[in-house]
Short mmCIF file of C-alpha atoms in Angstrom, two decimals:
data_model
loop_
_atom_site.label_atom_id
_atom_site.label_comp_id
_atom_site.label_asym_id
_atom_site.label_seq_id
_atom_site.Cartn_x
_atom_site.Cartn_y
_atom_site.Cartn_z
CA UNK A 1 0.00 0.00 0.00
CA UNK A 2 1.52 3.40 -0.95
CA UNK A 3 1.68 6.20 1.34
CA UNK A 4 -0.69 8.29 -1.32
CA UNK A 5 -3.15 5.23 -0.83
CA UNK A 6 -2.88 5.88 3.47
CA UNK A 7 -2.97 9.79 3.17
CA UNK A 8 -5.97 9.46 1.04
CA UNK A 9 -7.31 6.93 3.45
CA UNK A 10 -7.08 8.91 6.59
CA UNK A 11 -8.16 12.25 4.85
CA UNK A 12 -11.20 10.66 3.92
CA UNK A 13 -12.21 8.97 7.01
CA UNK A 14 -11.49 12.13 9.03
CA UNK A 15 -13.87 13.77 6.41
CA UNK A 16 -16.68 11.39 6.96
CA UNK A 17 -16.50 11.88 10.73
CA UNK A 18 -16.61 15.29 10.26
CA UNK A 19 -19.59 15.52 7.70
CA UNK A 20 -21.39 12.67 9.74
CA UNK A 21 -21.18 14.99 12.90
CA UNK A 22 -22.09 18.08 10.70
CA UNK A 23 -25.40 16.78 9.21
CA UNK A 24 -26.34 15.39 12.83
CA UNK A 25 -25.44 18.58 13.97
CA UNK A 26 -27.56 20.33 11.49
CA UNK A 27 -30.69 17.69 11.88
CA UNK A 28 -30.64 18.40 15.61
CA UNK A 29 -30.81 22.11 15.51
CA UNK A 30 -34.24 22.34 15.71
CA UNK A 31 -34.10 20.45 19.79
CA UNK A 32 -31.85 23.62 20.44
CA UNK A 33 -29.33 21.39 21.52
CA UNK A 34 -25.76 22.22 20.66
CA UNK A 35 -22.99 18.98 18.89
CA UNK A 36 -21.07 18.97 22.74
CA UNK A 37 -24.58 18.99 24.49
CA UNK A 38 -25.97 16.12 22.70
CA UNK A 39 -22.49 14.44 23.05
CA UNK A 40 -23.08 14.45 27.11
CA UNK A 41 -26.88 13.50 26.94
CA UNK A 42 -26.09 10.22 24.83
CA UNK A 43 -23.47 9.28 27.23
CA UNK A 44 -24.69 10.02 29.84
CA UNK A 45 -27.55 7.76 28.39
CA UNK A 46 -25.07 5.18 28.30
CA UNK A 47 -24.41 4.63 32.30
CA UNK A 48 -26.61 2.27 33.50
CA UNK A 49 -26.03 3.81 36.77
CA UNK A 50 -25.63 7.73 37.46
CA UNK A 51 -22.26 8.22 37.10
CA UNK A 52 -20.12 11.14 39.09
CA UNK A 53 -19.08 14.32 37.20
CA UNK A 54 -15.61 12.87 36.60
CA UNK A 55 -16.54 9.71 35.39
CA UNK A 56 -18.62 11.63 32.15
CA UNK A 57 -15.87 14.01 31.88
CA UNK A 58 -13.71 10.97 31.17
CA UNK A 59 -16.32 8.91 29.13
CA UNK A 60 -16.57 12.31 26.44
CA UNK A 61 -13.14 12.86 26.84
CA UNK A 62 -13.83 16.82 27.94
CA UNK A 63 -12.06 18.49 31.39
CA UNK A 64 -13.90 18.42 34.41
CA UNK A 65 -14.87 22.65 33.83
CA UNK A 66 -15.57 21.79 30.43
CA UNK A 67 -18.11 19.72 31.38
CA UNK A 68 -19.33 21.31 34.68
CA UNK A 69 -20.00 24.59 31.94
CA UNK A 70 -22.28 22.29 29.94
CA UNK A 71 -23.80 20.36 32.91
CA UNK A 72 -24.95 23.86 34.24
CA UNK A 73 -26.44 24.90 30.64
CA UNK A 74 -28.27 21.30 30.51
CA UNK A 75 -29.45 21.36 34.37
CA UNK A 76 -30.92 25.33 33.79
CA UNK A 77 -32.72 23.63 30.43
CA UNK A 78 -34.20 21.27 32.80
CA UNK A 79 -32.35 17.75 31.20
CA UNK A 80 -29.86 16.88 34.07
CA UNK A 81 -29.85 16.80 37.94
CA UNK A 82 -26.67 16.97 40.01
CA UNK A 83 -27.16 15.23 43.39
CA UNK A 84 -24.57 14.69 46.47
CA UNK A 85 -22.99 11.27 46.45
CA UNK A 86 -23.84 9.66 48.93
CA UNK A 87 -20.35 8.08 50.04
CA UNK A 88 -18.70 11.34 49.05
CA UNK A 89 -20.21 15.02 49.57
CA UNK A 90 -18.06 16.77 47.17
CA UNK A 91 -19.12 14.39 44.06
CA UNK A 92 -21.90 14.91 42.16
CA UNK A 93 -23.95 12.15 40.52
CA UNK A 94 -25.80 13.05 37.35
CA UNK A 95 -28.87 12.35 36.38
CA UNK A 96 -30.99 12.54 33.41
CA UNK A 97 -34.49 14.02 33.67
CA UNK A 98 -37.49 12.58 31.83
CA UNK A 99 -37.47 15.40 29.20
CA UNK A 100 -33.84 14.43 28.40
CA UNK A 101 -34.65 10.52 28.23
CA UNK A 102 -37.52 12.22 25.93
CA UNK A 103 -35.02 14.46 24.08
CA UNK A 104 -32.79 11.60 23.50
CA UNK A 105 -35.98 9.47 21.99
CA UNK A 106 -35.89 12.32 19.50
CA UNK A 107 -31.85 12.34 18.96
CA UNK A 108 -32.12 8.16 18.65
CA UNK A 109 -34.92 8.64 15.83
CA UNK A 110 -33.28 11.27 13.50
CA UNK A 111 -29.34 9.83 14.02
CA UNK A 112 -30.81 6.44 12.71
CA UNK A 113 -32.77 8.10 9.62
CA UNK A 114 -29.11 9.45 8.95
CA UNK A 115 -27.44 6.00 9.44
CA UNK A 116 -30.05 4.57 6.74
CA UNK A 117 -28.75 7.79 4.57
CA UNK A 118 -25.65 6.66 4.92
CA UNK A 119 -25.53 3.39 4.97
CA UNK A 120 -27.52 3.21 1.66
CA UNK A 121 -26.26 0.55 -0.64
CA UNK A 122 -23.77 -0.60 1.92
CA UNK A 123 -23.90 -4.23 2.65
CA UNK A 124 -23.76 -6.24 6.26
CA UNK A 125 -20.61 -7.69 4.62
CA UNK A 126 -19.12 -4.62 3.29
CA UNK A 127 -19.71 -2.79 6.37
CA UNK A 128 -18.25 -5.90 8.59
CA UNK A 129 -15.34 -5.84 6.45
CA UNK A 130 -14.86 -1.69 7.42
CA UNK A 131 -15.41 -2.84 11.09
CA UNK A 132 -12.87 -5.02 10.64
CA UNK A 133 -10.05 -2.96 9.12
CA UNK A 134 -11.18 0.36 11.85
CA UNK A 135 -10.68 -2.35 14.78
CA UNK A 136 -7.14 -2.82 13.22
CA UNK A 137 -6.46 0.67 13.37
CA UNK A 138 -7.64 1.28 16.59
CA UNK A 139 -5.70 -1.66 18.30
CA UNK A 140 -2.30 -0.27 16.17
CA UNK A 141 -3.20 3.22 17.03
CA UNK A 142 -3.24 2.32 20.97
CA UNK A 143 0.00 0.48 20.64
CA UNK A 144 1.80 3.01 19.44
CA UNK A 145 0.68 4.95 22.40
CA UNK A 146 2.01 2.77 24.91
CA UNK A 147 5.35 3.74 26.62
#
């Protein structure tokens, strides 16, 4: 494999991400929910139990202010609740309201009308094979990150 064939690889997957975040982006507009908002809903979503303000700001990979700035926006818009923990005062569990669990209903619905967009003439094989090949990656990627 030439390194044209890799740059042209990498360029385009970066692209995809990109355009795939943009046109989510751009469907969810109208929930007035901004691309690092609906970021911390869905994973948030993804806890099955409420996890501390640290633990998010690891799982979306954003610094504890960063995220304390967005909790506040989503708690004033009446989606999360910060509560004591219970074995430890100074950490806060979050917690998603019913309007979020109803906001991310919506967010589920229109992200999988764009997977169908995209996905369009792609088949299970095709895509297995792309699973495949970005597990690769990933697993090479982390090993060159190790000391």
């Amino acid at each position: 494999m030439s390194i044209t064939q890799q740059h042209l690889f990498a360029t385009q997957l970066a692209q995809l991400s990109r355009a795939w975040r943009a046109e989510l982006d751009k469907r969810l507009q109208g929930l007035n929910l901004s691309q690092a908002r609906w970021l911390v809903l869905l994973h948030l979503a993804r806890f099955e139990q409420a996890p501390t303000q640290s633990e998010l700001a690891l799982e979306v990979g954003v610094e504890g202010p960063t995220l304390a700035r967005l909790l506040s926006a989503l708690q004033a818009e009446g989606l999360v609740e910060r509560k004591a923990a219970l074995e430890d005062r100074r950490a806060k569990h979050i917690y998603l309201t019913e309007l979020a669990r109803q906001r991310i209903a919506q967010i589920d619905g229109i992200a999988a009308d764009l997977r169908a967009q995209v996905f369009k003439g792609i088949s299970a094989e095709q895509l297995e094979l792309c699973q495949q090949l970005h597990q690769t990656m990933l697993v090479n990627l982390e090993s060159v990150n190790v000391p």
